[in-house]
Coordinates of C-alpha atoms in Angstrom, one line a residue:
Chain J
X16 CA 0.0 0.0 0.0
X17 CA 1.3 3.4 -1.0
X18 CA -0.3 6.4 0.7
X19 CA 0.5 9.6 -1.2
X20 CA 0.9 12.9 0.7
X21 CA 1.5 16.4 -0.7
X22 CA 4.0 17.9 1.7
X23 CA 3.7 21.4 0.2
X24 CA 0.0 22.0 0.9
X25 CA -1.4 24.0 3.8
X26 CA -0.4 27.0 5.8
X27 CA 2.3 25.1 7.8
X28 CA 3.9 23.2 5.0
X29 CA 6.2 21.4 4.8
X30 CA 6.7 21.2 8.6
X31 CA 3.2 20.1 9.6
X32 CA 3.2 17.5 6.8
X33 CA 6.6 16.1 7.9
X34 CA 5.7 15.9 11.5
X35 CA 2.3 14.4 10.7
X36 CA 3.9 11.8 8.4
X37 CA 6.3 10.8 11.1
X38 CA 3.5 10.4 13.6
X39 CA 1.5 8.3 11.1
X40 CA 4.5 6.2 10.2
X41 CA 4.5 4.8 13.8
X42 CA 0.9 3.7 13.5
X43 CA 1.3 2.0 10.1
X44 CA 2.3 -1.6 9.4
X45 CA 5.4 -2.4 7.4
X46 CA 3.6 -2.9 4.1
X47 CA 1.9 0.5 4.4
X48 CA 4.2 3.1 3.0
X49 CA 3.9 6.9 2.9
X50 CA 5.0 8.6 -0.3
X51 CA 6.0 12.3 0.3
X52 CA 5.6 14.5 -2.7
X53 CA 7.2 17.9 -2.7
X54 CA 10.4 19.7 -2.0
X55 CA 12.7 17.2 -0.3
X56 CA 15.3 19.9 0.5
X57 CA 12.8 21.9 2.4
X58 CA 11.5 18.8 4.2
X59 CA 14.9 17.3 5.4
X60 CA 15.6 19.8 8.2
X61 CA 12.4 18.9 9.9
X62 CA 13.4 15.2 9.9
X63 CA 16.8 16.2 11.4
X64 CA 15.0 18.3 14.0
X65 CA 13.0 15.2 15.0
X66 CA 16.1 13.0 14.7
X67 CA 14.0 10.8 12.4
X68 CA 15.4 8.9 9.4
X69 CA 13.9 10.4 6.2
X70 CA 14.8 7.2 4.3
X71 CA 11.9 5.5 6.0
X72 CA 9.7 7.4 3.5
X73 CA 9.6 7.4 -0.3
X74 CA 10.2 10.9 -1.7
X75 CA 9.0 12.3 -5.0
X76 CA 10.9 15.5 -5.2
X77 CA 9.7 18.6 -7.0
X78 CA 10.2 22.3 -6.4
X79 CA 7.0 23.4 -8.1
X80 CA 4.0 24.2 -5.9
X81 CA 0.4 25.4 -6.5
X82 CA -0.3 28.2 -4.1
X83 CA -3.4 28.5 -2.0
X84 CA -4.7 31.5 -4.0
X85 CA -4.0 30.2 -7.5
X86 CA -6.8 29.6 -10.0
X87 CA -7.3 25.8 -9.8
X88 CA -7.8 24.9 -13.5
X89 CA -5.0 27.2 -14.7
X90 CA -2.6 26.0 -12.0
X91 CA -3.3 22.3 -12.7
X92 CA -2.7 22.8 -16.5
X93 CA 0.3 25.2 -16.2
X94 CA 2.1 23.4 -13.4
X95 CA 2.3 19.7 -14.4
X96 CA 5.3 19.3 -12.0
X97 CA 3.6 20.9 -9.0
X98 CA 3.3 18.5 -6.0
X99 CA -0.5 18.3 -6.5
X100 CA -0.3 17.6 -10.3
X101 CA 2.5 15.0 -9.6
X102 CA 0.5 13.3 -6.9
X103 CA -2.5 12.9 -9.2
X104 CA -0.3 11.6 -12.1
X105 CA 1.1 8.9 -9.8
X106 CA -2.4 8.1 -8.5
X107 CA -3.6 7.7 -12.1
X108 CA -0.6 5.5 -12.9
X109 CA -1.5 3.4 -9.8
X110 CA 1.9 4.1 -8.3
X111 CA -0.1 5.5 -5.4
X112 CA -3.2 4.0 -3.8
X113 CA -4.4 7.3 -2.4
X114 CA -3.5 11.0 -2.5
X115 CA -4.1 13.7 0.0
X116 CA -3.2 17.4 0.5
X117 CA -4.0 20.3 2.8
X118 CA -3.4 22.6 -0.2
X119 CA -5.5 24.4 -2.8
X120 CA -9.0 22.8 -2.5
X121 CA -10.0 23.8 -6.0
X122 CA -6.8 22.4 -7.5
X123 CA -7.4 19.1 -5.6
X124 CA -11.0 18.9 -7.0
X125 CA -10.0 19.8 -10.6
X126 CA -6.9 17.5 -10.4
X127 CA -9.0 14.6 -9.3
X128 CA -11.5 15.0 -12.0
X129 CA -8.9 15.6 -14.7
X130 CA -6.6 12.7 -13.8
X131 CA -8.3 9.8 -12.1
X132 CA -11.7 10.9 -13.3
X133 CA -15.2 10.4 -12.0
X134 CA -16.5 6.8 -11.5
X135 CA -18.6 5.7 -14.4
X136 CA -22.3 6.4 -13.8
X137 CA -21.6 9.3 -11.3
X138 CA -22.5 12.7 -12.7
X139 CA -20.5 14.7 -10.3
X140 CA -18.3 13.8 -7.4
X141 CA -19.0 15.5 -4.0
X142 CA -16.9 16.9 -1.2
X143 CA -17.9 15.4 2.1
X144 CA -17.2 16.6 5.6
X145 CA -17.5 14.8 8.9
X146 CA -20.1 16.1 11.4
X147 CA -19.9 15.4 15.1
X148 CA -23.2 14.1 16.6
X149 CA -24.5 15.3 19.9
X150 CA -25.2 11.8 21.2
X151 CA -21.9 10.3 20.1
X152 CA -19.9 9.5 17.0
X153 CA -20.0 11.2 13.7
X154 CA -22.1 11.7 10.6
X155 CA -21.4 13.0 7.2
X156 CA -22.5 16.0 5.2
X157 CA -22.2 16.4 1.5
X158 CA -21.7 18.3 -0.8
X159 CA -19.9 21.0 1.0
X160 CA -18.5 23.0 -2.0
X161 CA -17.6 20.9 -5.1
X162 CA -20.9 21.7 -6.8
X163 CA -22.4 25.1 -6.1
X164 CA -25.4 24.3 -8.4
X165 CA -27.0 20.9 -8.2
X166 CA -29.8 19.0 -9.9
X167 CA -32.0 16.4 -8.2
X168 CA -30.0 13.6 -9.8
X169 CA -26.8 15.0 -8.2
X170 CA -28.3 15.0 -4.8
X171 CA -29.8 11.5 -5.3
X172 CA -26.3 10.2 -6.0
X173 CA -24.7 12.1 -3.1
X174 CA -27.0 10.2 -0.9
X175 CA -25.5 6.9 -2.2
X176 CA -21.9 8.1 -1.9
X177 CA -22.5 9.3 1.6
X178 CA -24.3 6.2 2.6
X179 CA -21.5 4.0 1.4
X180 CA -18.9 6.2 3.1
X181 CA -20.9 6.1 6.4
X182 CA -21.2 2.3 6.2
X183 CA -17.6 1.5 5.2
X184 CA -15.6 4.2 6.9
X185 CA -17.7 5.4 9.8
X186 CA -19.1 1.8 10.4
X187 CA -22.7 2.9 10.6
X188 CA -25.1 0.1 9.7
X189 CA -27.8 1.0 7.2
X190 CA -27.1 4.7 7.5
X191 CA -30.0 7.1 7.7
X192 CA -29.8 9.6 4.8
X193 CA -31.6 12.9 5.2
X194 CA -32.3 15.7 2.7
X195 CA -31.4 19.2 4.1
X196 CA -34.5 21.3 3.6
X197 CA -36.6 24.1 5.2
X198 CA -39.3 21.9 6.5
X199 CA -40.0 18.3 7.4
X200 CA -43.0 17.9 5.2
X201 CA -42.6 16.4 1.7
X202 CA -44.1 19.5 0.0
X203 CA -41.8 22.0 1.7
X204 CA -38.7 23.4 0.1
X205 CA -37.3 25.1 -2.9
X206 CA -37.6 23.7 -6.4
X207 CA -34.4 21.6 -6.0
X208 CA -35.2 20.1 -2.7
X209 CA -38.9 19.3 -3.6
X210 CA -37.8 17.6 -6.8
X211 CA -35.0 15.8 -5.0
X212 CA -37.4 14.5 -2.3
X213 CA -39.6 13.0 -5.0
X214 CA -36.8 11.0 -6.5
X215 CA -35.2 10.1 -3.2
X216 CA -38.3 8.7 -1.6
X217 CA -38.4 6.0 -4.3
X218 CA -34.8 5.1 -4.2
X219 CA -33.6 1.6 -3.2
X220 CA -30.0 2.7 -3.1
X221 CA -30.1 3.7 0.5
X222 CA -32.2 4.3 3.6
X223 CA -33.8 7.7 2.9
X224 CA -35.5 9.1 6.0
X225 CA -36.9 12.3 4.5
X226 CA -36.3 16.0 5.0
X227 CA -34.3 17.4 7.8
X228 CA -33.7 21.0 8.8
X229 CA -30.7 23.2 9.8
X230 CA -31.4 22.3 13.4
X231 CA -31.0 18.6 12.8
X232 CA -27.3 18.7 11.6
X233 CA -26.0 17.5 15.0
X234 CA -28.8 15.3 16.2
X235 CA -29.4 11.7 15.4
X236 CA -32.2 12.0 12.8
X237 CA -29.8 11.4 9.9
X238 CA -26.3 10.0 9.6
X239 CA -25.8 11.4 6.1
X240 CA -26.9 14.9 5.4
X241 CA -27.4 15.6 1.7
X242 CA -27.4 19.1 0.3
X243 CA -26.2 21.2 -2.7
X244 CA -22.6 22.5 -2.4
X245 CA -23.7 26.1 -1.8
X246 CA -25.9 25.2 1.2
X247 CA -23.3 22.7 2.6
X248 CA -20.4 25.2 2.3
X249 CA -22.4 28.0 4.0
X250 CA -23.4 25.6 6.8
X251 CA -19.9 24.2 7.3
X252 CA -18.4 27.6 7.6
X253 CA -21.1 28.7 10.0
X254 CA -20.6 25.6 12.1
X255 CA -16.8 26.2 12.2
X256 CA -17.4 29.7 13.4
X257 CA -19.2 28.3 16.5
X258 CA -16.5 25.8 17.2
X259 CA -13.9 28.6 17.1
X260 CA -16.1 30.8 19.3
X261 CA -16.3 28.1 22.0
X262 CA -12.5 27.7 21.9
X263 CA -12.0 31.4 22.1
X264 CA -14.4 31.8 25.0
X265 CA -12.8 28.8 26.8
X266 CA -15.9 26.6 26.9
X267 CA -14.8 23.0 27.4
X268 CA -17.1 20.3 26.3
X269 CA -16.9 16.8 24.9
X270 CA -19.2 17.6 22.0
X271 CA -17.5 20.8 21.0
X272 CA -14.1 19.0 21.3
X273 CA -15.3 16.6 18.6
X274 CA -15.7 19.5 16.2
X275 CA -12.0 19.7 16.0
X276 CA -11.0 19.3 12.4
X277 CA -7.7 17.7 13.5
X278 CA -9.5 14.5 14.3
X279 CA -11.3 14.2 11.0
X280 CA -8.3 13.8 8.7
X281 CA -9.9 16.0 6.1
X282 CA -12.7 16.0 3.6
X283 CA -12.9 13.1 1.1
X284 CA -13.8 13.6 -2.5
X285 CA -16.4 10.9 -3.1
X286 CA -17.2 9.6 -6.6
X287 CA -13.7 9.6 -8.2
X288 CA -11.6 6.5 -9.1
X289 CA -9.3 6.5 -6.1
X290 CA -9.2 7.7 -2.5
X291 CA -8.5 11.5 -2.4
X292 CA -8.7 13.6 0.7
X293 CA -8.4 17.4 1.1
X294 CA -7.1 18.6 4.4
X295 CA -8.0 21.9 6.1
X296 CA -5.6 24.7 5.1
X297 CA -4.6 25.2 8.8
X298 CA -3.8 21.5 9.2
X299 CA -1.3 20.8 12.0
X300 CA 0.7 17.5 12.4
X301 CA -2.2 15.8 14.2
X302 CA -4.5 16.6 11.3
X303 CA -2.0 15.4 8.7
X304 CA -1.5 12.2 10.7
X305 CA -5.2 11.5 10.7
X306 CA -5.5 12.4 7.0
X307 CA -2.9 9.6 6.4
X308 CA -4.8 7.2 8.6
X309 CA -8.1 8.0 6.9
X310 CA -6.4 7.4 3.5
X311 CA -5.5 4.0 4.8
X312 CA -9.1 3.3 5.9
X313 CA -10.4 4.3 2.5
X314 CA -7.9 2.0 0.8
X315 CA -8.4 -1.0 3.1
X316 CA -12.2 -0.7 3.0
X317 CA -12.2 -0.8 -0.8
X318 CA -14.7 2.1 -0.7
X319 CA -13.9 3.1 -4.3
X320 CA -14.6 -0.5 -5.5
X321 CA -17.9 -0.5 -3.6
X322 CA -19.0 2.8 -5.0
X323 CA -18.1 1.6 -8.5
X324 CA -20.1 -1.6 -8.0
X325 CA -23.1 0.4 -6.7
X326 CA -23.2 2.6 -9.8
X327 CA -22.5 -0.1 -12.3
Chain L
X15 CA -51.3 54.7 17.3
X16 CA -52.9 51.2 17.4
X17 CA -50.7 48.2 17.7
X18 CA -52.4 45.0 16.8
X19 CA -51.6 41.7 18.5
X20 CA -52.9 38.3 17.8
X21 CA -53.3 36.8 21.3
X22 CA -54.0 33.3 19.9
X23 CA -50.7 32.7 18.2
X24 CA -47.8 30.7 19.6
X25 CA -47.3 27.7 21.9
X26 CA -48.2 29.6 25.1
X27 CA -51.3 31.5 23.8
X28 CA -53.2 33.3 25.1
X29 CA -51.3 33.5 28.4
X30 CA -47.9 34.7 27.0
X31 CA -49.7 37.2 24.8
X32 CA -51.7 38.7 27.7
X33 CA -48.7 38.9 30.1
X34 CA -46.5 40.4 27.3
X35 CA -49.2 42.9 26.5
X36 CA -49.4 44.0 30.1
X37 CA -45.7 44.4 30.3
X38 CA -45.6 46.4 27.1
X39 CA -48.5 48.6 28.2
X40 CA -46.4 49.9 31.0
X41 CA -43.7 51.1 28.5
X42 CA -46.1 52.8 26.1
X43 CA -47.3 56.3 26.2
X44 CA -51.0 57.2 26.5
X45 CA -51.6 57.6 22.7
X46 CA -50.1 54.2 22.0
X47 CA -52.8 51.6 22.3
X48 CA -52.6 47.8 22.1
X49 CA -55.4 46.1 20.3
X50 CA -55.8 42.4 21.4
X51 CA -57.3 40.1 18.8
X52 CA -58.6 36.7 19.7
X53 CA -60.7 34.9 22.3
X54 CA -61.5 37.5 25.1
X55 CA -63.0 34.8 27.3
X56 CA -59.9 32.8 27.3
X57 CA -57.8 35.9 27.9
X58 CA -59.7 37.4 30.8
X59 CA -58.6 34.9 33.5
X60 CA -55.0 35.9 32.9
X61 CA -55.8 39.6 33.5
X62 CA -57.5 38.6 36.7
X63 CA -54.5 36.5 37.7
X64 CA -52.3 39.6 37.3
X65 CA -54.9 41.9 38.9
X66 CA -54.7 44.0 35.8
X67 CA -57.6 45.9 34.3
X68 CA -58.4 44.4 30.8
X69 CA -60.3 47.6 29.9
X70 CA -57.0 49.3 29.4
X71 CA -56.8 47.3 26.1
X72 CA -59.1 47.3 23.1
X73 CA -60.4 43.8 22.3
X74 CA -61.4 42.4 19.0
X75 CA -63.1 39.2 20.1
X76 CA -63.2 36.1 18.0
X77 CA -63.3 32.4 18.7
X78 CA -61.8 31.3 15.4
X79 CA -58.1 30.4 15.3
X80 CA -55.6 29.3 12.7
X81 CA -53.5 26.4 14.2
X82 CA -49.8 26.1 13.9
X83 CA -50.0 23.1 11.6
X84 CA -52.7 24.4 9.2
X85 CA -52.0 25.0 5.6
X86 CA -51.5 28.8 5.3
X87 CA -53.4 29.7 2.1
X88 CA -56.3 27.3 2.9
X89 CA -56.6 28.6 6.4
X90 CA -56.5 32.3 5.5
X91 CA -59.2 31.7 2.9
X92 CA -61.4 29.3 4.9
X93 CA -61.1 31.2 8.3
X94 CA -61.9 34.8 7.6
X95 CA -62.8 35.3 11.3
X96 CA -59.6 33.8 12.7
X97 CA -57.5 36.1 14.8
X98 CA -54.9 36.3 12.0
X99 CA -57.4 37.0 9.2
X100 CA -59.2 39.6 11.4
X101 CA -55.9 41.3 12.3
X102 CA -55.0 41.7 8.6
X103 CA -58.5 43.0 7.8
X104 CA -58.2 45.7 10.4
X105 CA -54.7 46.5 9.2
X106 CA -55.9 46.8 5.7
X107 CA -58.7 49.1 6.8
X108 CA -56.2 51.2 8.7
X109 CA -57.9 50.5 12.0
X110 CA -54.5 49.2 13.1
X111 CA -51.1 50.6 12.4
X112 CA -49.3 47.3 12.8
X113 CA -50.1 43.7 13.3
X114 CA -48.0 40.9 14.9
X115 CA -48.5 37.3 15.9
X116 CA -46.5 34.4 17.3
X117 CA -48.7 32.1 15.3
X118 CA -48.6 30.2 12.0
X119 CA -45.7 31.8 10.0
X120 CA -47.0 30.8 6.6
X121 CA -50.5 32.2 7.4
X122 CA -48.9 35.5 8.5
X123 CA -46.9 35.7 5.2
X124 CA -49.9 34.8 3.1
X125 CA -52.2 37.0 5.1
X126 CA -49.9 40.0 4.6
X127 CA -49.6 39.5 0.9
X128 CA -53.3 38.9 0.4
X129 CA -54.5 41.8 2.5
X130 CA -52.2 44.8 2.8
X131 CA -50.2 43.6 -0.2
X132 CA -46.7 44.1 -1.4
X133 CA -45.4 47.7 -1.8
X134 CA -45.5 48.8 -5.5
X135 CA -42.2 48.0 -7.1
X136 CA -41.2 45.2 -4.8
X137 CA -41.3 41.8 -6.4
X138 CA -41.5 39.8 -3.3
X139 CA -41.4 40.7 0.4
X140 CA -38.8 39.1 2.6
X141 CA -38.7 37.7 6.2
X142 CA -35.9 39.2 8.2
X143 CA -34.2 38.1 11.3
X144 CA -32.0 39.9 13.8
X145 CA -28.4 38.6 14.1
X146 CA -26.2 39.3 17.1
X147 CA -22.8 40.7 16.3
X148 CA -19.7 39.5 18.2
X149 CA -18.4 43.0 18.7
X150 CA -21.7 44.5 19.9
X151 CA -25.1 45.2 18.7
X152 CA -27.1 43.5 16.0
X153 CA -27.3 43.0 12.3
X154 CA -30.0 41.6 10.0
X155 CA -30.3 38.6 7.7
X156 CA -32.9 38.2 5.0
X157 CA -34.6 36.3 3.5
X158 CA -35.0 33.6 6.1
X159 CA -37.9 31.6 4.6
X160 CA -40.5 33.6 2.7
X161 CA -38.9 32.8 -0.7
X162 CA -37.3 29.4 -1.0
X163 CA -36.4 30.2 -4.7
X164 CA -35.0 33.6 -5.6
X165 CA -33.8 35.5 -8.6
X166 CA -31.1 38.1 -8.6
X167 CA -33.7 40.9 -8.7
X168 CA -35.2 39.6 -5.5
X169 CA -31.9 39.5 -3.7
X170 CA -31.0 43.0 -5.0
X171 CA -34.3 44.3 -3.5
X172 CA -33.7 42.4 -0.2
X173 CA -30.5 44.4 0.1
X174 CA -32.5 47.7 -0.1
X175 CA -35.2 46.4 2.4
X176 CA -32.5 45.3 4.8
X177 CA -30.5 48.4 4.5
X178 CA -33.5 50.6 5.3
X179 CA -34.5 48.5 8.2
X180 CA -30.9 48.5 9.6
X181 CA -30.8 52.3 9.3
X182 CA -34.2 53.1 10.7
X183 CA -34.7 50.4 13.3
X184 CA -31.3 49.3 14.3
X185 CA -29.9 52.9 13.9
X186 CA -26.9 51.8 11.8
X187 CA -25.6 54.6 9.6
X188 CA -24.9 53.6 5.9
X189 CA -25.3 49.9 6.7
X190 CA -22.9 47.5 5.0
X191 CA -24.8 45.0 2.8
X192 CA -23.1 41.7 2.1
X193 CA -24.2 38.9 -0.2
X194 CA -24.0 35.4 1.4
X195 CA -21.8 33.3 -0.8
X196 CA -19.2 30.5 -0.8
X197 CA -16.2 32.7 -1.5
X198 CA -15.2 36.3 -1.2
X199 CA -14.1 36.7 -4.8
X200 CA -16.6 38.1 -7.3
X201 CA -16.4 35.0 -9.5
X202 CA -17.2 32.6 -6.7
X203 CA -20.7 31.2 -6.1
X204 CA -23.6 29.4 -7.6
X205 CA -25.5 30.8 -10.6
X206 CA -27.8 32.9 -8.4
X207 CA -25.1 34.4 -6.2
X208 CA -22.8 35.2 -9.2
X209 CA -25.6 36.9 -11.1
X210 CA -26.7 38.7 -8.0
X211 CA -23.2 40.0 -7.3
X212 CA -23.0 41.4 -10.8
X213 CA -26.2 43.5 -10.3
X214 CA -25.5 44.4 -6.7
X215 CA -22.1 45.8 -7.4
X216 CA -23.6 48.5 -9.6
X217 CA -26.4 49.4 -7.2
X218 CA -26.7 52.9 -5.8
X219 CA -29.6 51.8 -3.5
X220 CA -27.2 50.9 -0.7
X221 CA -23.7 50.2 0.5
X222 CA -22.9 46.9 -1.1
X223 CA -19.6 45.5 0.4
X224 CA -19.4 42.3 -1.7
X225 CA -19.6 38.6 -0.9
X226 CA -19.4 37.3 2.6
X227 CA -19.3 33.6 3.8
X228 CA -20.9 31.5 6.4
X229 CA -18.2 32.4 8.8
X230 CA -19.0 36.1 8.6
X231 CA -22.6 36.0 9.9
X232 CA -21.6 37.2 13.4
X233 CA -18.6 39.4 12.6
X234 CA -18.6 43.0 11.5
X235 CA -18.1 42.6 7.7
X236 CA -21.7 43.2 7.0
X237 CA -24.6 44.7 8.9
X238 CA -27.2 43.3 6.4
X239 CA -26.7 39.7 5.2
X240 CA -28.6 39.0 2.0
X241 CA -29.5 35.4 0.9
X242 CA -32.3 33.4 -0.6
X243 CA -34.9 32.1 1.8
X244 CA -33.7 28.5 1.6
X245 CA -30.1 29.4 2.6
X246 CA -31.3 31.9 5.2
X247 CA -33.7 29.4 6.8
X248 CA -31.1 26.7 7.1
X249 CA -28.6 29.1 8.6
X250 CA -31.0 30.5 11.0
X251 CA -32.0 27.1 12.3
X252 CA -28.4 25.9 12.5
X253 CA -27.5 29.1 14.5
X254 CA -30.5 28.6 16.8
X255 CA -29.2 25.0 17.5
X256 CA -26.0 26.4 18.8
X257 CA -27.7 28.9 21.0
X258 CA -29.8 26.2 22.5
X259 CA -26.7 24.0 23.0
X260 CA -24.8 26.7 24.9
X261 CA -27.9 27.1 27.1
X262 CA -28.2 23.4 27.7
X263 CA -24.5 23.1 28.5
X264 CA -24.7 26.0 30.9
X265 CA -22.2 28.2 29.0
X266 CA -22.7 31.8 30.1
X267 CA -21.6 34.5 27.7
X268 CA -22.6 38.0 26.8
X269 CA -22.6 37.2 23.0
X270 CA -24.6 34.0 23.3
X271 CA -27.0 35.8 25.6
X272 CA -27.7 38.2 22.7
X273 CA -28.9 35.2 20.6
X274 CA -31.9 35.0 22.8
X275 CA -34.9 35.4 20.5
X276 CA -36.9 37.0 23.4
X277 CA -35.0 40.2 22.9
X278 CA -35.6 40.6 19.2
X279 CA -39.4 40.9 19.2
X280 CA -39.8 38.7 16.2
X281 CA -39.1 38.7 12.5
X282 CA -40.4 41.5 10.4
X283 CA -41.9 41.0 7.0
X284 CA -40.3 43.7 4.9
X285 CA -41.8 45.0 1.7
X286 CA -45.5 44.9 2.6
X287 CA -47.7 48.0 3.1
X288 CA -47.7 48.0 6.9
X289 CA -45.5 46.9 9.8
X290 CA -46.0 43.1 10.3
X291 CA -44.0 41.0 12.7
X292 CA -44.0 37.2 13.2
X293 CA -42.9 36.1 16.6
X294 CA -41.2 32.8 17.5
X295 CA -43.7 30.0 18.2
X296 CA -42.2 29.5 21.6
X297 CA -42.6 33.2 22.5
X298 CA -42.9 34.0 26.2
X299 CA -44.2 37.2 27.7
X300 CA -40.8 39.0 27.3
X301 CA -40.7 38.1 23.6
X302 CA -44.3 39.3 23.1
X303 CA -43.5 42.6 25.0
X304 CA -40.6 43.2 22.7
X305 CA -42.6 42.3 19.6
X306 CA -45.1 45.1 20.6
X307 CA -42.2 47.5 21.2
X308 CA -40.7 46.6 17.9
X309 CA -44.1 47.3 16.3
X310 CA -44.0 50.7 17.8
X311 CA -40.5 51.4 16.5
X312 CA -41.6 50.3 13.0
X313 CA -44.6 52.7 13.1
X314 CA -42.7 55.6 14.6
X315 CA -39.8 55.4 12.2
X316 CA -42.2 55.4 9.2
X317 CA -40.2 52.5 7.8
X318 CA -42.9 51.5 5.4
X319 CA -43.2 55.0 4.0
X320 CA -39.4 55.1 3.5
X321 CA -39.4 51.7 1.7
X322 CA -42.3 52.9 -0.4
X323 CA -40.4 56.1 -1.4
X324 CA -37.2 54.2 -2.1
X325 CA -39.1 51.9 -4.6
X326 CA -41.1 54.6 -6.2

C-alpha cells in the first residue's frame, strides 16, 4: 500500500506534513508506505529536528508548488510538476493507492477529475465533511462545496456516496440519509429540494429518512446529510465559526471537542476513481497524521470499488 | 397609534400574549394603544391573575383560530374570522397601524400579501431576522424563509429592504450590505449568487460591500446579510441550535445571551404596506412585549413610507 501525501499543501507546509507523516508512520504496518511529494530539501531539516530517518519514507521530489490563492484549473494545467499535479499523475498510474493534500481545494478537485476521473455512472463527485453528533460519534454532510449548483440527480447520487462512506468508513449500519430542507413535510422546500425529495423517496439505493432541517445537523435524525454544495459550504463555515467561538471563549465540552477538524483527517472527495482527501488549510501535524490514517481506511475498506459496483 | 396583537398565536397563547401585552402597556405612552385580537373569554382569567384591568386594552373578540400546523393559504381563505385574518383585515382598513403574531408563520406571510399587499415596485417581500454581532449590537439577515427560490432581482431588493431596516430600526448609519456566498471573490458562487453579485455591485440603492461567507454571519463585515430564503432558513435554524446548545450546556456568555430570540421581538416581514412582525412559536411574555415595542418602532420610524419612497 502506498499512501501519497503532498507535503507542500497548507499553511504550515512542509513542517506540519513532515511531523504528521512521522506520527502516522509509527501507526502503520510495514507494508503501508507513505510517499511524500514535494520539496525534499525543504523537508529534510524537519526530519533532522526530530532525529527521524527520512529514508523510511519514499520521496517524489519537486520544487513546483500550487499556491493557496491560485486559480485551480489554470494551475493544474500550467504546473504539471507541482506537488498536487504529480500526486495525481502517480495516482492515475497506480503508483499510489491514495492521495491527500492540505493545499488548494479547487486544484485538488480539478486535479482529481482531470486525472483519475469520475467513477462511471456518477454525474459529479462530491466533497464530504465529517459532522460530530451530539449523542456520540460522527455523521457525514455532502456536498460542501464541489458543486455550487446541483440538480436532483446529483443529490440523489450524493445520498448513495454518503451512505457507502458512512457504512464503510464510519461503520454505521444502514445509515440514515436525510435531505437538508426548510421543513420536514414532503411538500416543503425550494424547487431543487422538492424535486429531490420526490426522487429520493423512491430510491432503493439507501435508507432515505426524509427531509431534515438546519437544526438537525448534529442530532441523530440522519447519519448522512445531503445538500447542494452552496448550502453545505455555508453551513460548514457557519458551524466552524461556532467551534472557534467556543474555543476562544474557553468553553470546554466533549461535543465541541469533537468539532476539532484535526481529528477528521480532512474531507474526502467521493465519486472519483481513487481515495482522495483534502485537508484543512490550517492542518497541523495531528490533522495530517489523521489524514494519512483516513487514507489507509479508505484503501483498506475498498470504498472506491464498492462505489463503483453500486453505480454499475 | 394602534398596535395590533394576535393573542391566539404561539405555543403559550393566550397567556404569554396577555402577560406580554401587560408588560408592554407599562412602557407605552397614552396615545399608543394595544389592540388584542382573539378569544377574550380565554384571555380574561390571565388579566384577573395579574390583577390588571383588561379595559386598558381594546379587544377584537373572535373564537376562530388558525392552528400552527394548518395549511397557510387554505386557512386564510377558509377562516376569515380567525384572529390572524381579522388582524390583517383591520390593518388593511387602517384600523390598526401594525399587526403581529407568534402564530402560523405561513399564514402570517400569506395574510400579509393577500390583505395589505406588497409595496409597489417590490417583487417579493422578505422575512428578516436579527443577528447578534460579536463586537456588539445587531445585524439583519434576510430572506430567512419567505422565498425558497429567488432570482437576482429579489436579492437585489432584499438588500434595499434590509438596509432601510438597519438604518431606521437598528440605527446603523450607511449599513454594510453583504451577499452570502461560498467565497469572497466576485467570480465565486452558484448561478444565483454570481448573477446577484453582478447586479449588486452596480447598485446605488445601498452600500454593497461584496460577498461574505458562512463564517461572517456574526462578525462586523456586513450589517445586512442577503441570501435566498432557503439558505437563510437553514442558517437560522443551525444558529439557533448552537444557542440552545450553549444554554443546555450552561455556558454563560454575553454574546450567546444576545442570541436570545426573546430580545428581538420577532421577524419583520419587509416589503409589505404596513408593519407586520412574526414572533417565534415559543414566544414567552418577554418576547411578546418586545414584539409590541418593535411594532411601535416600525410605526414611529415610518419605515414602510421610507421603503415605499425608495421603490417609487
